[in-house]
Short mmCIF file of C-alpha atoms in Angstrom, two decimals:
data_model
loop_
_atom_site.label_atom_id
_atom_site.label_comp_id
_atom_site.label_asym_id
_atom_site.label_seq_id
_atom_site.Cartn_x
_atom_site.Cartn_y
_atom_site.Cartn_z
CA ASP A 1 0.01 0.20 0.15
CA ALA A 2 1.58 3.47 -1.26
CA GLY A 3 -0.28 5.38 1.37
CA VAL A 4 -0.90 8.68 0.72
CA THR A 5 1.55 10.41 -2.10
CA GLN A 6 2.11 14.22 -2.82
CA SER A 7 4.24 15.79 -5.54
CA PRO A 8 6.13 17.56 -5.79
CA THR A 9 8.06 17.47 -2.82
CA HIS A 10 9.91 20.34 -2.82
CA LEU A 11 9.20 23.72 -5.14
CA ILE A 12 10.22 27.26 -5.11
CA LYS A 13 8.13 30.23 -6.40
CA THR A 14 8.45 33.97 -6.74
CA ARG A 15 5.87 36.35 -5.12
CA GLY A 16 2.78 36.82 -7.56
CA GLN A 17 3.05 33.56 -9.24
CA GLN A 18 0.74 30.49 -8.88
CA VAL A 19 1.48 26.78 -7.72
CA THR A 20 -0.36 23.66 -7.86
CA LEU A 21 0.18 20.73 -5.71
CA ARG A 22 -1.07 17.42 -6.56
CA CYS A 23 -2.12 14.40 -3.92
CA SER A 24 -2.96 11.03 -4.29
CA PRO A 25 -5.17 9.27 -1.20
CA LYS A 26 -4.54 6.15 0.32
CA SER A 27 -6.38 3.14 -1.53
CA GLY A 28 -9.73 2.68 -0.33
CA HIS A 29 -10.00 6.29 0.79
CA ASP A 30 -12.41 8.80 -0.75
CA THR A 31 -12.16 11.66 1.13
CA VAL A 32 -8.92 14.27 0.93
CA SER A 33 -7.91 17.17 3.53
CA TRP A 34 -5.51 19.67 2.99
CA TYR A 35 -3.47 21.30 5.44
CA GLN A 36 -1.01 23.97 5.83
CA GLN A 37 2.15 23.66 8.42
CA ALA A 38 4.23 26.73 9.05
CA LEU A 39 7.83 26.22 10.12
CA GLY A 40 7.27 25.67 13.77
CA GLN A 41 3.57 25.47 14.03
CA GLY A 42 1.22 22.73 13.99
CA PRO A 43 -0.86 22.18 10.62
CA GLN A 44 -3.64 24.28 9.63
CA PHE A 45 -6.81 23.06 8.05
CA ILE A 46 -7.24 24.45 4.68
CA PHE A 47 -10.13 22.58 3.05
CA GLN A 48 -11.66 18.95 2.28
CA TYR A 49 -12.92 17.09 -0.49
CA TYR A 50 -15.35 14.45 -0.84
CA GLU A 51 -17.21 13.40 -4.12
CA GLU A 52 -15.51 15.97 -5.99
CA GLU A 53 -16.95 18.99 -3.85
CA GLU A 54 -15.08 21.10 -1.00
CA ARG A 55 -16.99 19.89 1.97
CA GLN A 56 -15.58 21.93 4.57
CA ARG A 57 -13.31 24.94 4.50
CA GLY A 58 -10.99 26.54 7.38
CA ASN A 59 -9.90 30.48 7.29
CA PHE A 60 -8.00 30.57 4.11
CA PRO A 61 -8.37 33.46 1.46
CA ASP A 62 -10.06 32.32 -1.76
CA ARG A 63 -6.31 32.33 -3.60
CA PHE A 64 -6.47 29.14 -2.06
CA SER A 65 -8.58 26.34 -4.08
CA GLY A 66 -8.65 22.70 -4.78
CA HIS A 67 -10.55 20.18 -6.81
CA GLN A 68 -10.94 16.60 -6.57
CA PHE A 69 -11.03 14.17 -9.31
CA PRO A 70 -13.30 10.81 -9.93
CA ASN A 71 -10.26 8.75 -8.70
CA TYR A 72 -10.20 10.79 -5.42
CA SER A 73 -7.18 12.14 -6.11
CA SER A 74 -6.82 16.09 -5.60
CA GLU A 75 -4.88 19.13 -6.16
CA LEU A 76 -4.21 22.40 -4.22
CA ASN A 77 -3.97 25.60 -6.09
CA VAL A 78 -2.64 28.89 -4.71
CA ASN A 79 -2.73 32.12 -6.72
CA ALA A 80 -0.84 35.48 -6.33
CA LEU A 81 1.94 33.54 -3.94
CA LEU A 82 2.65 35.70 -0.71
CA LEU A 83 6.08 35.45 1.02
CA GLY A 84 3.90 34.19 4.06
CA ASP A 85 2.50 31.23 1.87
CA SER A 86 5.96 29.64 2.59
CA ALA A 87 5.00 26.14 4.19
CA LEU A 88 4.80 22.57 4.09
CA TYR A 89 1.35 21.51 2.74
CA LEU A 90 -0.12 18.24 3.72
CA CYS A 91 -2.58 15.92 2.12
CA ALA A 92 -4.53 13.56 4.24
CA SER A 93 -7.04 11.17 3.25
CA SER A 94 -9.71 9.14 5.13
CA GLY A 95 -12.56 7.11 4.39
CA GLY A 96 -15.38 9.45 4.55
CA THR A 97 -17.92 10.42 7.30
CA GLY A 98 -20.35 7.81 8.80
CA ARG A 99 -17.89 4.87 8.95
CA ILE A 100 -15.88 4.01 11.82
CA GLY A 101 -12.50 5.33 11.78
CA ALA A 102 -13.63 7.86 9.49
CA ASN A 103 -11.98 10.29 11.47
CA VAL A 104 -8.71 9.01 11.41
CA LEU A 105 -6.67 10.39 8.75
CA THR A 106 -3.42 9.20 6.96
CA PHE A 107 -1.22 11.90 6.06
CA GLY A 108 1.33 12.29 3.32
CA ALA A 109 5.10 13.42 3.55
CA GLY A 110 4.08 16.77 2.08
CA SER A 111 5.04 19.71 -0.59
CA ARG A 112 7.47 22.08 0.69
CA LEU A 113 6.93 25.52 -0.83
CA THR A 114 9.56 28.34 -0.75
CA VAL A 115 8.12 31.76 -1.90
CA LEU A 116 11.02 33.99 -2.57
CA GLY U 1 -13.28 28.38 18.79
CA ASP U 2 -11.81 25.01 19.58
CA SER U 3 -7.88 24.92 20.13
CA VAL U 4 -5.61 22.99 21.63
CA THR U 5 -2.44 23.67 23.73
CA GLN U 6 0.75 21.92 24.34
CA MET U 7 3.84 22.72 26.22
CA GLU U 8 6.88 24.17 24.67
CA GLY U 9 9.77 21.99 23.59
CA PRO U 10 12.08 21.20 22.93
CA VAL U 11 11.86 18.64 25.88
CA THR U 12 15.34 16.97 26.23
CA LEU U 13 15.65 13.32 27.77
CA SER U 14 18.10 10.82 28.66
CA GLU U 15 17.22 7.37 27.09
CA GLU U 16 15.15 5.34 29.40
CA ALA U 17 13.84 8.20 31.24
CA PHE U 18 9.79 8.84 31.91
CA LEU U 19 8.19 11.20 29.40
CA THR U 20 5.21 13.63 29.91
CA ILE U 21 3.90 16.06 27.23
CA ASN U 22 1.19 18.11 28.51
CA CYS U 23 -2.08 18.75 26.05
CA THR U 24 -5.31 21.10 27.00
CA TYR U 25 -7.96 21.82 24.54
CA THR U 26 -10.92 23.90 24.53
CA ALA U 27 -13.84 22.60 22.80
CA THR U 28 -17.46 22.98 22.56
CA GLY U 29 -19.04 19.48 22.81
CA TYR U 30 -16.99 16.06 23.17
CA PRO U 31 -14.57 16.16 20.84
CA SER U 32 -12.07 12.89 19.63
CA LEU U 33 -8.50 13.39 20.99
CA PHE U 34 -5.36 12.28 19.04
CA TRP U 35 -1.71 12.40 19.43
CA TYR U 36 0.30 12.66 16.04
CA VAL U 37 3.96 12.17 15.58
CA GLN U 38 6.40 13.54 12.94
CA TYR U 39 9.62 12.22 12.01
CA PRO U 40 12.11 14.54 10.25
CA GLY U 41 11.09 14.66 6.64
CA GLU U 42 7.83 12.59 7.10
CA GLY U 43 4.36 13.24 6.98
CA LEU U 44 2.20 12.88 10.27
CA GLN U 45 1.73 9.45 11.80
CA LEU U 46 -1.34 8.49 14.00
CA LEU U 47 0.38 7.58 17.55
CA LEU U 48 -3.07 7.01 19.52
CA LYS U 49 -6.42 8.39 20.04
CA ALA U 50 -9.44 8.29 22.52
CA THR U 51 -12.97 8.92 21.34
CA LYS U 52 -14.48 9.60 24.88
CA ALA U 53 -13.87 10.37 28.51
CA ASP U 54 -11.76 8.02 30.59
CA ASP U 55 -10.59 6.08 27.59
CA LYS U 56 -6.92 5.42 27.13
CA GLY U 57 -5.04 5.24 23.88
CA SER U 58 -1.98 3.42 23.82
CA ASN U 59 0.49 2.31 21.06
CA LYS U 60 4.37 1.52 21.21
CA GLY U 61 4.60 1.99 25.01
CA PHE U 62 2.81 5.54 24.31
CA GLU U 63 -0.18 6.24 26.76
CA ALA U 64 -2.66 9.12 27.03
CA THR U 65 -6.06 9.44 28.83
CA TYR U 66 -8.83 11.57 27.95
CA ARG U 67 -9.77 13.51 31.12
CA LYS U 68 -12.87 15.50 30.55
CA GLU U 69 -12.79 17.29 34.00
CA THR U 70 -9.38 18.49 33.37
CA THR U 71 -9.87 19.01 29.64
CA SER U 72 -6.30 17.11 29.10
CA PHE U 73 -4.97 14.45 26.75
CA HIS U 74 -1.67 14.42 28.05
CA LEU U 75 0.99 12.09 26.48
CA GLU U 76 3.19 9.56 28.56
CA LYS U 77 6.09 7.03 28.11
CA GLY U 78 7.72 5.26 30.89
CA SER U 79 10.88 4.50 28.93
CA VAL U 80 11.98 6.92 25.80
CA GLN U 81 14.19 5.57 23.22
CA VAL U 82 16.59 7.64 20.69
CA SER U 83 14.58 6.58 17.90
CA ASP U 84 11.65 8.31 19.92
CA SER U 85 12.99 11.56 18.91
CA ALA U 86 10.42 13.55 17.00
CA VAL U 87 8.02 16.31 17.01
CA TYR U 88 4.55 15.15 18.79
CA PHE U 89 1.71 16.62 17.93
CA CYS U 90 -1.97 16.83 19.96
CA ALA U 91 -5.29 17.19 18.08
CA LEU U 92 -9.11 17.21 18.27
CA THR U 93 -12.09 16.52 15.93
CA PHE U 94 -15.37 15.80 16.27
CA THR U 95 -17.22 12.89 14.58
CA GLY U 96 -18.23 13.28 11.11
CA PHE U 97 -16.19 16.21 10.31
CA GLN U 98 -12.89 15.30 10.22
CA LYS U 99 -11.21 18.67 10.53
CA LEU U 100 -8.37 18.22 12.68
CA VAL U 101 -7.51 20.96 15.11
CA PHE U 102 -3.68 20.80 16.11
CA GLY U 103 -1.45 22.13 19.01
CA THR U 104 1.77 23.70 17.70
CA GLY U 105 3.58 20.43 18.63
CA THR U 106 6.61 19.63 20.94
CA ARG U 107 9.82 18.55 20.00
CA LEU U 108 11.67 15.58 21.84
CA LEU U 109 15.21 14.99 21.69
CA VAL U 110 16.45 11.92 23.38
CA SER U 111 20.30 11.36 23.74
CA PRO U 112 21.87 8.18 24.36
#
């Protein structure tokens, strides 16, 4: 089982650019969540996707958007990058609500974004 | 809003020492509580969890008990190893929502 895979692992962008991060959930999982982890901080919830729709959203501006595909994989897009967007972006998958263990997330290793 | 507060690190211990990492929470209702561990260069791994008051989660020698009266979920281990060196995150969520609210993390450094 490959677990949750994310790409790219590292990337560098400049202010104002746009970035797309990708995530493949663990086999059998249908829900994907994205978190932002700034250096020395705990992860902050960005949003969650289920059945190709955004189901929940944290306190992040509209510059952060996402998508889920029919195969449950997901993308996180960030437009008009700011220096403060530099962080580790974590993808987590789970088995959907209403099922035992549904609130146990499996995390990927993350994509480290540096904005210069 | 819901929040989690952890003791600041780093926590520096010698091998075989006793470990306690404090975690308290503020939440409306009765959340499920988790400890996640992050090793260098890796994502978060679930260490243990508890879903209701007085539940004790345990894994790999680590334990934590859900204390509703003190809104706490302190992590303990009787004898730490060098391989336990990592960052530990306390977190909460509510069933059906799956959004995790994390503390800021506590770095543990264990020396031989």
